[in-house]
Amino acid sequence: MTATASDRSAAPVVDTETEFGAKVAERLNHESVLWLTTVGPTGTPQPNPVWFQWRDGEFLIFSKPGQPKVRNIQRNPRVALNLNSTATGGDVVVLTGTARVVEQRPDAAEIDAFTTKYTDGLRSIGMTDEQFYAEYSVVLRITPDRLRGF
């Protein structure tokens, strides 16, 4: 199944009116890790597992300043996003899109939703939410333009 930005006039990239889109939306709302692949300076894909929030057709990701993924996005904003597949290679979800580093902090509702989603994760790495947002102070937003998978 594939959906592209050119199809947006008819439906969003993650179209919850389709069986596949509804399944993808459910996973995006509940899974905790997404693989963000940026392009390194030599053209080599650089996949990294990241925490994310899916909301209003956009991904919100926080990063530490100076990380290669931030520099890669500043140099080339095209990215791929993958959810983990099953052990046998099923449930594949791949999104591509455009990433940007933004100065504007997320609003209180976004921060609250992100913090709630990762309460256990923050505890597991020994951080308070205040520590996390101070250390992971770079805000990345990614707008997907294509979805494929099976």
XYZ file of C-alpha atoms in Angstrom:
150
model
C 0.000 0.000 0.000
C 1.332 3.451 -0.886
C -0.001 6.968 -0.314
C 1.734 10.141 -1.474
C 1.447 13.878 -0.947
C -0.136 14.208 -4.387
C -2.970 12.078 -3.038
C -3.514 14.537 -0.144
C -6.366 16.346 -1.812
C -8.260 13.086 -1.465
C -6.802 11.823 1.823
C -3.972 12.420 4.307
C -0.772 10.354 4.024
C -1.921 8.224 6.981
C -5.522 7.743 5.913
C -7.468 6.250 8.803
C -10.368 5.568 6.432
C -8.381 2.660 4.973
C -7.591 -0.569 6.820
C -3.835 -0.073 6.381
C -3.948 3.604 7.386
C -6.004 2.833 10.500
C -3.500 0.149 11.495
C -0.579 2.541 10.947
C -2.283 5.305 12.962
C -2.877 2.889 15.833
C 0.779 1.890 15.826
C 1.948 5.514 15.653
C -0.207 6.339 18.652
C 1.087 3.452 20.776
C 4.590 2.432 19.758
C 7.456 4.081 21.568
C 10.333 3.814 19.089
C 10.562 4.977 15.513
C 13.636 4.640 13.308
C 14.603 8.041 11.889
C 16.947 7.749 8.917
C 18.807 10.869 7.848
C 21.474 11.219 5.161
C 25.055 11.671 6.373
C 27.591 13.985 4.719
C 28.940 11.148 2.545
C 25.433 10.205 1.388
C 25.230 7.204 3.699
C 21.847 6.595 5.356
C 22.064 7.052 9.139
C 19.236 5.254 11.013
C 18.636 6.103 14.685
C 15.928 4.895 17.070
C 14.066 7.889 18.504
C 11.136 8.650 20.766
C 8.370 10.445 18.902
C 4.911 11.912 19.115
C 2.491 11.575 16.181
C -0.050 14.379 16.126
C -2.005 16.255 13.483
C -0.194 14.535 10.603
C 3.263 15.434 11.885
C 6.021 13.882 13.978
C 7.582 15.614 16.968
C 11.051 14.440 18.016
C 13.493 15.883 20.537
C 17.266 15.669 20.145
C 20.382 16.712 21.977
C 22.076 19.695 20.312
C 24.977 18.933 17.980
C 23.903 15.384 17.163
C 24.691 14.061 13.669
C 20.971 13.642 12.900
C 20.427 17.368 13.536
C 23.338 18.352 11.275
C 22.149 15.865 8.642
C 18.642 17.362 8.636
C 20.037 20.883 8.348
C 22.066 19.766 5.323
C 19.395 17.512 3.753
C 15.852 17.583 5.158
C 14.668 14.412 3.382
C 14.206 11.570 5.872
C 12.677 8.130 6.213
C 10.786 6.875 9.251
C 10.274 3.186 9.967
C 8.404 1.294 12.629
C 9.852 -2.029 13.767
C 8.591 -4.965 11.747
C 7.709 -8.361 13.143
C 10.478 -10.940 13.614
C 9.506 -12.470 10.262
C 9.452 -9.156 8.363
C 5.722 -8.434 8.504
C 3.897 -5.259 9.547
C 6.246 -3.048 7.568
C 5.606 0.706 7.840
C 7.841 3.192 6.018
C 7.142 6.903 5.788
C 9.239 9.452 3.956
C 9.064 13.157 4.441
C 10.712 16.454 5.152
C 12.260 17.243 8.518
C 13.020 20.626 9.984
C 14.702 21.966 13.072
C 12.366 24.492 14.675
C 13.040 27.190 17.237
C 9.479 27.303 18.531
C 8.947 25.126 21.579
C 6.006 22.720 21.435
C 2.882 23.916 23.210
C 1.931 22.675 26.670
C -0.463 20.031 25.297
C 2.269 18.524 23.089
C 4.784 18.509 25.933
C 2.228 16.910 28.249
C 1.364 14.213 25.691
C 5.050 13.457 25.039
C 5.842 13.343 28.767
C 2.874 11.066 29.460
C 3.867 8.715 26.627
C 7.448 8.421 27.900
C 6.970 8.487 31.688
C 8.285 4.917 32.028
C 11.069 5.558 29.505
C 12.233 8.645 31.368
C 12.262 6.683 34.601
C 14.252 3.881 32.931
C 17.019 6.308 31.909
C 16.983 8.053 35.283
C 15.740 11.424 34.059
C 12.974 13.724 35.137
C 10.946 15.367 32.395
C 12.657 18.688 33.217
C 16.079 17.072 32.755
C 14.996 15.462 29.498
C 13.691 18.682 27.922
C 16.787 20.586 29.074
C 19.167 17.987 27.596
C 17.080 17.158 24.500
C 16.431 20.789 23.660
C 16.401 20.622 19.858
C 12.909 20.293 18.404
C 12.504 18.352 15.165
C 9.277 18.268 13.204
C 8.732 15.911 10.310
C 5.939 16.139 7.790
C 5.452 12.854 5.959
C 4.593 12.878 2.269
C 4.530 9.173 1.512
C 3.544 5.979 3.296
C 4.184 2.433 2.190
C 4.123 -0.927 3.829
C 2.286 -4.167 4.268
